[in-house]
Amino acid sequence: TPLTVRILDSSGGNIYIFSLNPLIAAVTRISKHGGVKRLPVILEEDSRIKLELPNGIPSSVDEVIQEIKNFCEPVEYSVDNANFQRQDDSSMSSSACSGDTLPVSSPSSDTYRKEQWPKVFLIPTFSHSTETQLRDGNAEYQRSQVRLTPSSKMLSNILETLADKVYSYKSYPSDADFSEVAEALTQTHPCLKEPGSFNHSYGWKQRLKTKMYNYHTYLKSHISSSDELTVNTVKRKLPTDAHPAKNIKKPRRAESNHYPSLPLNETPESMEQERVALLSEVKKRNNVQTIRQKMAQTFSFRRQEIVDNKTSLHKMIERWPALFEVHEVNKEFLRVTTIPLEARFMLKLDEKCSELIQVVRKKGGAIREKTKLLPIVETDTDTTTKREIALKCLILNMGESVEDLIKEFLVSEKEEAGQILQQETIAIFVIRDAQATTKDIGIILEGQEVVNKLASVANAVAILLGFLYALNLEYPKTLKLTFEYIQKVFMELDPKGMATKVKKLYDQLYNRA
C-alpha cells in the first residue's frame, strides 16, 4: 500500500495529498534533466506542483515534507497510510514533465471571495418558516398546480437570502446572472412560478435586481469592508469623474476580487509599511517564504493601487518587484479570480488540443493557407510542440495574426530582436537556433522584458494572461477574440455571452452545435 502524505493548512483542511511510492517511480522515469530530480505532487482538482530536487529523491517522508514546506506556504502536516489509485504511466509522465503547474492556496483574508460564480446556481436554505411554507407549497403545486402567494415577510426573506448569496460570488451580477438565479428559484420551488411570464420567473428577476440595488446601498452605509462598492460613489471619485456612471471600477472579466477591502484593522499607511518591508525582503537570499507571505498580505492594497491609479509598468516593477516572478503571477491570478492559472490553462488546452488543430486545419480560404505553414502533428509529436501549434491554430481561427502575439527570432538575430521588441506593447518572444532548438521564451510588456526562460509558448501565453489580470491590463485589440476564448473556454471565467467566433469554435469542439 503506497504511503499517503497529507499536508494540512492551519484550519485543518487537506490541501496537499499525494501517494509517495508511485511518484518516486515517476521520478525515476523523468530524472534525465541535468541531474535534477523532479517530483510531481498532485493537489486538489485541477492542480499540482512539481518540485525541483537537486539533491535527488528524498530518502524519507520527513524529507519529502520538508521539501514541500520549503516550496509552499508554511503548513502543518500529518501522515497516514491509505490506499491510493496509481495513475497510469503516460498520464503521470505528461503531468510531471509539463512544467506548467503551481500550488493552490486560498487567500487568507476574510475580505476575499473564494469561489467563482457556479456553473449551476444552487438556491440557498431560507429561514425555517419560509422553508416550511415552500415545502407545503411545492406539495400542493404538484397535486393541483396551485401556486403559492408569498407573504411580505416570506418575500423579504427569500430576496434577502438570495441577494446575500449572489453577493458572495459577485458584487455586480449581470442581467444573465439575475435570470439564472430567478430560474433556479422557480425550478427548485415550482410553487413560486409566475403565470404570464415566458419563463415563469421574470418577476422574480426584477424583484431580485431591485433588492440587489438596496443591498448595495445597505452595505455602503453599514459595512466598513465594502470598498468595492464605495469606490464607485461620487464622494470617492476625482472631480473630473464626479458622475455616477463615469469610470465605474467593477469586474469586467470575472475577477472575483477586483477591488478587495484591506484586511481588518489595516490602513493604507500600515500596508505601505508592509510594502516597504517587502522590498527589503526581496533583496535577501533564500527568503521565498517571507516574500510569499507578504505578497499575500498586501494583495488588497496592491490591487486597489492598480485599479485606482492605473499605475505604469515601470512604477509597478519599482514598487512591487516580486509580482514579476512566475510563481507570484500564478498566485496573484488565483487571488484575483480564485482559479489556478497554469494548471487550469494546461488542463483545458490539452482537453481539446488535437480536436482544435483538426477543426482549424479543415477550414478553407486564408486560414487553410496559413495553417499549412505550421508543423504537421504526428503521433510522436511532443506535448510542448502540440500545444504551441494548437494555440497558433486558435489565433488563426479567430481571424487574428500569430505575429501580433508571438515574435520568433534566430539566435543570430538577437540584437535586432531587442530593438523590435522595445516597440511592442504586449508580446511573447521566442529565440531559436539554426536547428530550431528553443533557447529562450519570454514576455514583453510596454517594451520591457518582464520574464524570460519560460518552459514553452503555452506557458508564456498562460503567464501573459496572468499579467493582464494581475496588472488590470486590457486585452490587445488585435487579439481580443483569442484572449476571450482563453478566458471563457480555457479558464471558464464568465463563459456566458461569448462573441460569435468564440461561440462557434466552442460549439464545434464540444459538440454543442
Short mmCIF file of C-alpha atoms in Angstrom, two decimals:
data_model
loop_
_atom_site.label_atom_id
_atom_site.label_comp_id
_atom_site.label_asym_id
_atom_site.label_seq_id
_atom_site.Cartn_x
_atom_site.Cartn_y
_atom_site.Cartn_z
CA THR A 1 0.00 0.00 0.00
CA PRO A 2 1.53 3.34 -1.00
CA LEU A 3 2.20 5.77 1.81
CA THR A 4 -0.17 8.74 1.59
CA VAL A 5 1.10 12.06 2.92
CA ARG A 6 -1.48 14.68 3.86
CA ILE A 7 -0.17 18.18 4.41
CA LEU A 8 -2.73 20.30 6.22
CA ASP A 9 -3.35 24.02 6.28
CA SER A 10 -3.82 25.82 9.58
CA SER A 11 -7.59 25.27 9.51
CA GLY A 12 -7.14 21.52 9.19
CA GLY A 13 -8.26 21.23 5.57
CA ASN A 14 -6.32 18.80 3.38
CA ILE A 15 -4.65 20.87 0.69
CA TYR A 16 -1.70 18.64 -0.26
CA ILE A 17 -2.33 14.92 -0.72
CA PHE A 18 -0.02 12.58 -2.58
CA SER A 19 0.99 8.95 -2.78
CA LEU A 20 4.73 8.60 -2.25
CA ASN A 21 5.70 5.29 -3.88
CA PRO A 22 4.13 5.78 -7.35
CA LEU A 23 5.56 9.28 -7.55
CA ILE A 24 9.05 8.05 -6.80
CA ALA A 25 8.56 5.59 -9.65
CA ALA A 26 7.52 8.50 -11.84
CA VAL A 27 10.64 10.43 -10.85
CA THR A 28 12.79 7.53 -12.00
CA ARG A 29 11.32 7.83 -15.48
CA ILE A 30 11.93 11.57 -15.83
CA SER A 31 15.21 12.12 -14.00
CA LYS A 32 17.36 12.92 -17.04
CA HIS A 33 17.17 16.70 -16.73
CA GLY A 34 20.74 17.64 -15.97
CA GLY A 35 20.86 15.59 -12.79
CA VAL A 36 17.93 17.49 -11.25
CA LYS A 37 15.21 15.17 -9.97
CA ARG A 38 11.60 16.30 -10.34
CA LEU A 39 8.82 15.14 -8.07
CA PRO A 40 5.22 15.70 -9.26
CA VAL A 41 2.82 16.29 -6.37
CA ILE A 42 -0.88 16.04 -7.15
CA LEU A 43 -3.00 18.57 -5.27
CA GLU A 44 -6.69 19.34 -5.35
CA GLU A 45 -8.75 19.14 -8.52
CA ASP A 46 -7.11 20.92 -11.47
CA SER A 47 -3.88 21.49 -9.63
CA ARG A 48 -0.47 20.01 -8.99
CA ILE A 49 3.07 21.16 -8.30
CA LYS A 50 6.42 19.92 -9.50
CA LEU A 51 9.31 20.09 -7.02
CA GLU A 52 12.90 20.51 -8.15
CA LEU A 53 15.11 18.16 -6.11
CA PRO A 54 18.77 19.00 -6.82
CA ASN A 55 19.93 16.53 -4.15
CA GLY A 56 17.97 13.62 -5.60
CA ILE A 57 14.92 11.81 -4.34
CA PRO A 58 14.38 12.23 -0.58
CA SER A 59 15.06 9.08 1.41
CA SER A 60 12.30 9.63 3.97
CA VAL A 61 8.80 11.02 4.30
CA ASP A 62 10.08 13.77 6.60
CA GLU A 63 12.48 14.95 3.91
CA VAL A 64 9.70 14.97 1.32
CA ILE A 65 7.53 17.05 3.65
CA GLN A 66 10.38 19.46 4.28
CA GLU A 67 10.93 19.92 0.54
CA ILE A 68 7.24 20.73 0.05
CA LYS A 69 7.24 23.10 3.03
CA ASN A 70 10.24 24.88 1.52
CA PHE A 71 8.37 25.28 -1.77
CA CYS A 72 4.87 26.05 -0.50
CA GLU A 73 3.42 28.21 2.24
CA PRO A 74 4.21 27.18 5.85
CA VAL A 75 1.91 24.32 6.76
CA GLU A 76 1.34 21.69 9.41
CA TYR A 77 1.21 18.05 8.40
CA SER A 78 0.13 14.58 9.39
CA VAL A 79 0.99 11.22 7.83
CA ASP A 80 -1.47 8.39 7.26
CA ASN A 81 -1.48 5.06 5.46
CA ALA A 82 -4.18 4.78 2.82
CA ASN A 83 -4.92 3.10 -0.46
CA PHE A 84 -4.37 5.39 -3.42
CA GLN A 85 -5.05 4.53 -7.03
CA ARG A 86 -1.93 4.92 -9.11
CA GLN A 87 -2.15 6.98 -12.27
CA ASP A 88 -1.10 5.32 -15.50
CA ASP A 89 2.43 5.98 -16.72
CA SER A 90 1.51 8.23 -19.64
CA SER A 91 -0.77 10.42 -17.56
CA MET A 92 1.74 10.83 -14.75
CA SER A 93 4.64 11.45 -17.09
CA SER A 94 2.72 14.08 -19.02
CA SER A 95 1.67 15.85 -15.84
CA ALA A 96 5.12 15.76 -14.38
CA CYS A 97 7.04 16.87 -17.42
CA SER A 98 4.81 19.72 -18.49
CA GLY A 99 6.36 22.14 -16.04
CA ASP A 100 3.15 24.11 -16.01
CA THR A 101 1.60 23.99 -12.60
CA LEU A 102 1.95 25.52 -9.17
CA PRO A 103 0.41 25.05 -5.74
CA VAL A 104 -3.01 26.45 -5.00
CA SER A 105 -3.84 28.05 -1.67
CA SER A 106 -6.89 30.14 -0.91
CA PRO A 107 -6.37 33.75 0.16
CA SER A 108 -6.28 34.00 3.93
CA SER A 109 -8.26 37.22 4.31
CA ASP A 110 -11.97 37.03 5.06
CA THR A 111 -12.46 40.01 2.74
CA TYR A 112 -11.62 37.89 -0.31
CA ARG A 113 -14.08 35.83 -2.29
CA LYS A 114 -13.11 32.17 -2.51
CA GLU A 115 -15.26 30.98 -5.43
CA GLN A 116 -16.30 31.89 -8.94
CA TRP A 117 -19.93 32.09 -9.99
CA PRO A 118 -21.08 28.42 -10.03
CA LYS A 119 -21.92 26.54 -13.21
CA VAL A 120 -25.23 25.63 -11.59
CA PHE A 121 -26.63 28.14 -9.10
CA LEU A 122 -27.92 26.30 -6.05
CA ILE A 123 -30.71 28.01 -4.15
CA PRO A 124 -29.66 28.53 -0.51
CA THR A 125 -31.70 27.47 2.50
CA PHE A 126 -34.14 30.11 3.69
CA SER A 127 -35.49 30.63 7.22
CA HIS A 128 -37.27 27.72 8.89
CA SER A 129 -40.66 29.37 8.43
CA THR A 130 -40.04 30.07 4.74
CA GLU A 131 -38.74 26.57 4.08
CA THR A 132 -41.81 25.05 5.74
CA GLN A 133 -44.18 27.14 3.61
CA LEU A 134 -42.23 26.31 0.45
CA ARG A 135 -42.30 22.59 1.22
CA ASP A 136 -46.07 22.67 1.69
CA GLY A 137 -46.50 24.92 -1.35
CA ASN A 138 -44.45 22.63 -3.59
CA ALA A 139 -46.51 19.63 -2.47
CA GLU A 140 -49.77 21.46 -3.21
CA TYR A 141 -48.47 22.62 -6.60
CA GLN A 142 -47.59 19.05 -7.52
CA ARG A 143 -51.12 17.93 -6.61
CA SER A 144 -53.24 20.74 -8.04
CA GLN A 145 -50.94 23.21 -9.89
CA VAL A 146 -52.00 25.91 -7.41
CA ARG A 147 -49.24 28.49 -6.96
CA LEU A 148 -48.14 29.96 -3.65
CA THR A 149 -48.57 33.69 -2.99
CA PRO A 150 -45.72 34.65 -0.62
CA SER A 151 -46.43 36.97 2.29
CA SER A 152 -44.39 40.16 2.53
CA LYS A 153 -42.27 38.59 5.29
CA MET A 154 -41.62 35.46 3.25
CA LEU A 155 -40.85 37.51 0.13
CA SER A 156 -38.38 39.63 2.07
CA ASN A 157 -36.62 36.56 3.46
CA ILE A 158 -36.30 34.96 0.02
CA LEU A 159 -34.91 38.10 -1.62
CA GLU A 160 -32.52 38.94 1.23
CA THR A 161 -31.11 35.41 1.28
CA LEU A 162 -30.69 35.35 -2.49
CA ALA A 163 -29.04 38.79 -2.55
CA ASP A 164 -26.57 37.70 0.12
CA LYS A 165 -25.75 34.53 -1.82
CA VAL A 166 -25.33 36.40 -5.10
CA TYR A 167 -23.02 38.94 -3.43
CA SER A 168 -20.84 36.12 -2.10
CA TYR A 169 -19.93 35.45 -5.74
CA LYS A 170 -20.26 38.85 -7.41
CA SER A 171 -20.77 42.43 -6.36
CA TYR A 172 -22.08 43.39 -9.80
CA PRO A 173 -24.07 40.47 -11.28
CA SER A 174 -25.09 40.69 -14.93
CA ASP A 175 -28.60 40.51 -16.35
CA ALA A 176 -27.90 36.91 -17.33
CA ASP A 177 -26.86 36.14 -13.74
CA PHE A 178 -30.14 37.51 -12.38
CA SER A 179 -32.06 35.43 -14.93
CA GLU A 180 -30.15 32.32 -13.88
CA VAL A 181 -30.92 32.84 -10.19
CA ALA A 182 -34.60 33.56 -10.83
CA GLU A 183 -34.99 30.46 -12.99
CA ALA A 184 -33.15 28.34 -10.41
CA LEU A 185 -35.57 29.62 -7.76
CA THR A 186 -38.71 28.63 -9.68
CA GLN A 187 -37.20 25.29 -10.71
CA THR A 188 -36.26 24.47 -7.12
CA HIS A 189 -39.58 25.72 -5.77
CA PRO A 190 -42.16 25.34 -8.59
CA CYS A 191 -44.90 26.77 -6.35
CA LEU A 192 -43.24 30.18 -6.95
CA LYS A 193 -43.69 30.06 -10.73
CA GLU A 194 -45.44 33.11 -12.13
CA PRO A 195 -48.33 32.90 -14.61
CA GLY A 196 -47.97 35.02 -17.72
CA SER A 197 -44.16 35.04 -17.62
CA PHE A 198 -42.45 33.41 -20.60
CA ASN A 199 -40.09 31.51 -18.28
CA HIS A 200 -42.23 31.67 -15.09
CA SER A 201 -39.55 33.76 -13.34
CA TYR A 202 -39.30 37.23 -14.94
CA GLY A 203 -40.97 38.94 -11.98
CA TRP A 204 -38.52 37.30 -9.57
CA LYS A 205 -35.65 38.55 -11.71
CA GLN A 206 -36.89 42.14 -11.49
CA ARG A 207 -37.51 41.90 -7.74
CA LEU A 208 -34.03 40.50 -7.23
CA LYS A 209 -32.47 43.34 -9.23
CA THR A 210 -34.23 45.88 -7.04
CA LYS A 211 -33.23 44.01 -3.89
CA MET A 212 -29.60 43.87 -5.03
CA TYR A 213 -29.57 47.65 -5.51
CA ASN A 214 -30.96 48.14 -1.99
CA TYR A 215 -28.48 45.56 -0.67
CA HIS A 216 -25.61 47.59 -2.15
CA THR A 217 -26.96 50.73 -0.50
CA TYR A 218 -27.14 48.97 2.85
CA LEU A 219 -23.59 47.61 2.59
CA LYS A 220 -22.16 51.00 1.65
CA SER A 221 -23.74 52.66 4.67
CA HIS A 222 -23.34 49.91 7.29
CA ILE A 223 -20.37 47.71 6.40
CA SER A 224 -16.86 49.13 6.69
CA SER A 225 -15.32 46.46 4.42
CA SER A 226 -17.23 47.28 1.24
CA ASP A 227 -14.54 49.16 -0.68
CA GLU A 228 -15.56 47.55 -3.98
CA LEU A 229 -18.91 49.38 -3.66
CA THR A 230 -17.88 52.67 -2.03
CA VAL A 231 -15.10 53.19 -4.59
CA ASN A 232 -17.82 53.96 -7.14
CA THR A 233 -19.62 56.56 -5.05
CA VAL A 234 -19.34 60.17 -6.22
CA LYS A 235 -17.56 61.11 -2.96
CA ARG A 236 -14.67 58.73 -3.75
CA LYS A 237 -14.20 59.87 -7.35
CA LEU A 238 -11.91 62.51 -8.73
CA PRO A 239 -13.55 65.85 -9.60
CA THR A 240 -13.16 65.04 -13.31
CA ASP A 241 -15.06 61.78 -12.80
CA ALA A 242 -17.72 63.09 -10.41
CA HIS A 243 -20.61 61.46 -12.20
CA PRO A 244 -22.37 58.27 -11.03
CA ALA A 245 -21.94 56.46 -14.36
CA LYS A 246 -18.40 57.60 -15.17
CA ASN A 247 -15.27 55.48 -14.71
CA ILE A 248 -17.03 52.69 -12.83
CA LYS A 249 -14.49 50.37 -11.20
CA LYS A 250 -16.02 46.91 -11.39
CA PRO A 251 -15.05 43.48 -12.69
CA ARG A 252 -15.02 43.16 -16.48
CA ARG A 253 -13.52 39.68 -16.84
CA ALA A 254 -14.98 37.70 -13.93
CA GLU A 255 -12.48 38.98 -11.36
CA SER A 256 -13.86 37.66 -8.07
CA ASN A 257 -11.64 40.04 -6.12
CA HIS A 258 -11.36 43.03 -8.42
CA TYR A 259 -11.23 45.63 -5.63
CA PRO A 260 -10.87 43.81 -2.29
CA SER A 261 -11.05 45.65 1.01
CA LEU A 262 -7.98 45.97 3.19
CA PRO A 263 -7.58 43.34 5.92
CA LEU A 264 -9.28 44.02 9.23
CA ASN A 265 -7.53 46.68 11.34
CA GLU A 266 -5.18 47.59 8.48
CA THR A 267 -4.88 51.05 6.92
CA PRO A 268 -3.21 52.30 3.72
CA GLU A 269 -0.38 53.59 5.92
CA SER A 270 0.22 50.22 7.61
CA MET A 271 0.02 48.45 4.26
CA GLU A 272 2.57 50.86 2.78
CA GLN A 273 4.92 49.93 5.62
CA GLU A 274 4.46 46.26 4.70
CA ARG A 275 5.22 47.08 1.06
CA VAL A 276 8.45 48.83 2.01
CA ALA A 277 9.39 45.87 4.23
CA LEU A 278 8.70 43.58 1.28
CA LEU A 279 11.22 45.50 -0.83
CA SER A 280 13.87 44.70 1.76
CA GLU A 281 12.89 41.03 1.86
CA VAL A 282 13.21 40.72 -1.93
CA LYS A 283 16.88 41.65 -1.69
CA LYS A 284 17.64 38.81 0.74
CA ARG A 285 18.67 35.33 -0.37
CA ASN A 286 16.69 32.18 0.40
CA ASN A 287 13.73 34.24 1.54
CA VAL A 288 10.93 32.83 -0.59
CA GLN A 289 8.52 32.05 2.23
CA THR A 290 8.57 35.54 3.72
CA ILE A 291 8.11 37.12 0.29
CA ARG A 292 5.11 34.91 -0.47
CA GLN A 293 3.55 35.66 2.88
CA LYS A 294 3.94 39.42 2.47
CA MET A 295 2.68 39.35 -1.12
CA ALA A 296 -0.48 37.60 0.07
CA GLN A 297 -0.82 40.03 2.99
CA THR A 298 -0.53 43.12 0.77
CA PHE A 299 -2.75 41.86 -2.08
CA SER A 300 -5.74 44.12 -1.40
CA PHE A 301 -3.52 47.20 -1.01
CA ARG A 302 -1.68 46.39 -4.23
CA ARG A 303 -4.91 45.69 -6.10
CA GLN A 304 -6.52 48.95 -5.00
CA GLU A 305 -3.41 50.82 -6.11
CA ILE A 306 -3.52 49.19 -9.55
CA VAL A 307 -7.23 49.81 -10.11
CA ASP A 308 -7.28 53.33 -8.65
CA ASN A 309 -4.11 54.73 -10.16
CA LYS A 310 -3.65 52.66 -13.32
CA THR A 311 -0.02 52.50 -12.25
CA SER A 312 2.54 52.38 -15.05
CA LEU A 313 4.52 49.21 -15.61
CA HIS A 314 7.80 50.93 -14.76
CA LYS A 315 6.43 52.05 -11.40
CA MET A 316 4.91 48.62 -10.69
CA ILE A 317 8.26 46.95 -11.24
CA GLU A 318 9.82 49.52 -8.92
CA ARG A 319 7.19 49.21 -6.18
CA TRP A 320 6.30 45.51 -6.48
CA PRO A 321 9.27 43.63 -8.00
CA ALA A 322 8.15 40.29 -6.53
CA LEU A 323 4.98 40.41 -8.66
CA PHE A 324 7.12 39.81 -11.74
CA GLU A 325 8.16 36.33 -10.67
CA VAL A 326 6.31 33.50 -12.43
CA HIS A 327 5.21 31.94 -9.15
CA GLU A 328 3.73 35.22 -7.93
CA VAL A 329 1.90 35.77 -11.22
CA ASN A 330 0.20 32.42 -10.61
CA LYS A 331 -0.59 33.39 -7.03
CA GLU A 332 -1.93 36.82 -7.98
CA PHE A 333 -4.18 35.36 -10.67
CA LEU A 334 -5.53 32.93 -8.09
CA ARG A 335 -6.22 35.77 -5.66
CA VAL A 336 -7.98 37.85 -8.31
CA THR A 337 -10.05 35.08 -9.91
CA THR A 338 -9.96 32.15 -7.40
CA ILE A 339 -8.84 29.98 -10.36
CA PRO A 340 -5.38 28.30 -10.63
CA LEU A 341 -3.67 29.79 -13.67
CA GLU A 342 -1.25 27.40 -15.38
CA ALA A 343 -2.89 24.25 -14.03
CA ARG A 344 -6.34 25.15 -15.42
CA PHE A 345 -4.90 26.57 -18.65
CA MET A 346 -2.95 23.42 -19.50
CA LEU A 347 -5.76 21.10 -18.44
CA LYS A 348 -8.28 22.77 -20.76
CA LEU A 349 -5.79 23.22 -23.61
CA ASP A 350 -4.85 19.54 -23.51
CA GLU A 351 -8.50 18.52 -23.25
CA LYS A 352 -9.24 19.56 -26.85
CA CYS A 353 -5.74 20.10 -28.23
CA SER A 354 -5.90 17.56 -31.08
CA GLU A 355 -9.50 18.42 -31.95
CA LEU A 356 -8.67 22.14 -32.07
CA ILE A 357 -5.86 21.55 -34.56
CA GLN A 358 -8.03 19.27 -36.71
CA VAL A 359 -11.02 21.64 -36.78
CA VAL A 360 -8.93 24.64 -37.81
CA ARG A 361 -6.90 22.74 -40.43
CA LYS A 362 -10.14 21.67 -42.13
CA LYS A 363 -11.19 25.25 -42.74
CA GLY A 364 -10.78 26.76 -46.19
CA GLY A 365 -9.56 30.05 -47.58
CA ALA A 366 -6.84 32.11 -45.95
CA ILE A 367 -6.94 30.11 -42.70
CA ARG A 368 -6.09 26.87 -44.51
CA GLU A 369 -3.18 28.51 -46.32
CA LYS A 370 -1.80 29.86 -43.06
CA THR A 371 -2.14 26.55 -41.21
CA LYS A 372 -0.08 24.89 -43.96
CA LEU A 373 2.89 26.87 -42.63
CA LEU A 374 2.57 25.17 -39.23
CA PRO A 375 4.28 21.83 -38.49
CA ILE A 376 2.27 18.66 -39.04
CA VAL A 377 1.27 16.92 -35.81
CA GLU A 378 2.47 13.31 -35.86
CA THR A 379 1.84 10.54 -33.35
CA ASP A 380 5.26 11.18 -31.83
CA THR A 381 4.94 14.98 -31.68
CA ASP A 382 5.84 16.12 -28.17
CA THR A 383 3.25 17.81 -25.96
CA THR A 384 5.05 21.17 -25.93
CA THR A 385 5.04 21.44 -29.73
CA LYS A 386 1.46 20.23 -29.98
CA ARG A 387 0.28 22.89 -27.54
CA GLU A 388 2.10 25.62 -29.45
CA ILE A 389 0.53 24.53 -32.76
CA ALA A 390 -2.92 24.41 -31.15
CA LEU A 391 -2.57 27.96 -29.80
CA LYS A 392 -1.43 29.25 -33.19
CA CYS A 393 -4.41 27.49 -34.79
CA LEU A 394 -6.68 29.18 -32.25
CA ILE A 395 -5.34 32.62 -33.19
CA LEU A 396 -5.78 31.92 -36.91
CA ASN A 397 -9.30 30.61 -36.39
CA MET A 398 -10.25 33.90 -34.72
CA GLY A 399 -9.10 35.77 -37.82
CA GLU A 400 -6.16 37.25 -35.92
CA SER A 401 -2.43 37.23 -36.59
CA VAL A 402 0.01 34.90 -34.83
CA GLU A 403 2.73 37.51 -35.37
CA ASP A 404 0.76 40.02 -33.31
CA LEU A 405 1.38 37.83 -30.26
CA ILE A 406 4.39 35.58 -30.88
CA LYS A 407 7.62 37.12 -32.19
CA GLU A 408 10.11 34.48 -33.34
CA PHE A 409 13.81 35.14 -33.90
CA LEU A 410 17.03 33.24 -34.50
CA VAL A 411 19.87 33.48 -32.01
CA SER A 412 21.85 35.37 -34.66
CA GLU A 413 19.06 38.00 -34.74
CA LYS A 414 19.10 38.67 -31.01
CA GLU A 415 20.31 42.28 -31.27
CA GLU A 416 17.71 43.09 -33.93
CA ALA A 417 15.08 41.32 -31.83
CA GLY A 418 15.81 43.59 -28.89
CA GLN A 419 15.17 46.69 -30.97
CA ILE A 420 11.93 45.30 -32.39
CA LEU A 421 10.61 44.17 -29.01
CA GLN A 422 11.19 47.61 -27.49
CA GLN A 423 8.38 48.84 -29.75
CA GLU A 424 5.90 46.17 -28.63
CA THR A 425 3.21 46.82 -26.04
CA ILE A 426 2.37 43.16 -25.44
CA ALA A 427 4.25 40.23 -26.98
CA ILE A 428 5.78 36.82 -26.44
CA PHE A 429 9.26 36.34 -27.89
CA VAL A 430 10.85 33.03 -28.88
CA ILE A 431 14.58 32.70 -29.63
CA ARG A 432 15.66 29.58 -31.55
CA ASP A 433 18.96 28.40 -33.01
CA ALA A 434 19.56 27.27 -36.59
CA GLN A 435 18.40 23.74 -35.67
CA ALA A 436 15.07 25.16 -34.39
CA THR A 437 16.00 24.37 -30.79
CA THR A 438 14.38 26.85 -28.42
CA LYS A 439 16.90 28.92 -26.48
CA ASP A 440 14.65 31.40 -24.71
CA ILE A 441 10.97 32.33 -24.35
CA GLY A 442 9.81 35.45 -22.57
CA ILE A 443 7.16 38.14 -22.26
CA ILE A 444 7.29 41.80 -23.27
CA LEU A 445 5.05 44.45 -21.69
CA GLU A 446 5.32 48.09 -22.73
CA GLY A 447 8.62 47.39 -24.45
CA GLN A 448 10.17 45.80 -21.36
CA GLU A 449 11.12 42.17 -20.86
CA VAL A 450 9.29 41.17 -17.68
CA VAL A 451 10.05 37.42 -17.60
CA ASN A 452 12.19 35.01 -19.62
CA LYS A 453 13.40 31.41 -19.59
CA LEU A 454 9.82 30.13 -19.72
CA ALA A 455 9.28 26.45 -20.43
CA SER A 456 7.16 26.78 -23.57
CA VAL A 457 5.00 29.06 -25.68
CA ALA A 458 1.94 27.63 -23.92
CA ASN A 459 3.38 28.57 -20.54
CA ALA A 460 4.14 32.03 -21.88
CA VAL A 461 0.54 32.53 -23.05
CA ALA A 462 -0.75 31.44 -19.63
CA ILE A 463 1.64 33.74 -17.76
CA LEU A 464 0.78 36.62 -20.11
CA LEU A 465 -2.89 36.12 -19.25
CA GLY A 466 -1.85 36.21 -15.59
CA PHE A 467 -0.11 39.54 -16.10
CA LEU A 468 -3.14 41.00 -17.89
CA TYR A 469 -5.29 40.16 -14.86
CA ALA A 470 -2.70 40.99 -12.19
CA LEU A 471 -1.95 44.41 -13.71
CA ASN A 472 -5.55 45.05 -14.81
CA LEU A 473 -4.49 45.48 -18.45
CA GLU A 474 -6.84 45.37 -21.43
CA TYR A 475 -6.59 42.58 -23.97
CA PRO A 476 -4.69 43.63 -27.11
CA LYS A 477 -7.26 44.86 -29.63
CA THR A 478 -5.76 42.75 -32.41
CA LEU A 479 -6.01 39.60 -30.25
CA LYS A 480 -9.25 40.31 -28.41
CA LEU A 481 -11.07 37.18 -29.65
CA THR A 482 -8.14 34.88 -28.90
CA PHE A 483 -7.94 36.06 -25.31
CA GLU A 484 -11.71 35.94 -24.96
CA TYR A 485 -11.62 32.28 -25.97
CA ILE A 486 -8.81 31.59 -23.50
CA GLN A 487 -10.71 33.39 -20.73
CA LYS A 488 -14.17 31.97 -21.32
CA VAL A 489 -13.33 28.44 -22.54
CA PHE A 490 -9.91 27.52 -21.13
CA MET A 491 -10.23 29.36 -17.82
CA GLU A 492 -14.06 29.13 -17.63
CA LEU A 493 -14.24 32.75 -16.45
CA ASP A 494 -17.62 34.29 -17.30
CA PRO A 495 -18.43 31.81 -20.09
CA LYS A 496 -21.77 33.47 -20.77
CA GLY A 497 -22.05 35.90 -23.67
CA MET A 498 -19.29 34.65 -25.99
CA ALA A 499 -18.52 36.52 -29.20
CA THR A 500 -19.84 34.80 -32.34
CA LYS A 501 -16.49 33.35 -33.48
CA VAL A 502 -15.65 32.22 -29.96
CA LYS A 503 -19.02 30.53 -29.52
CA LYS A 504 -18.83 28.84 -32.93
CA LEU A 505 -15.45 27.23 -32.20
CA TYR A 506 -16.59 26.26 -28.71
CA ASP A 507 -19.68 24.55 -30.14
CA GLN A 508 -17.58 22.71 -32.74
CA LEU A 509 -15.13 21.38 -30.17
CA TYR A 510 -17.68 20.49 -27.53
CA ASN A 511 -20.38 19.22 -29.92
CA ARG A 512 -22.86 21.89 -28.87
CA ALA A 513 -23.87 22.89 -32.40
#
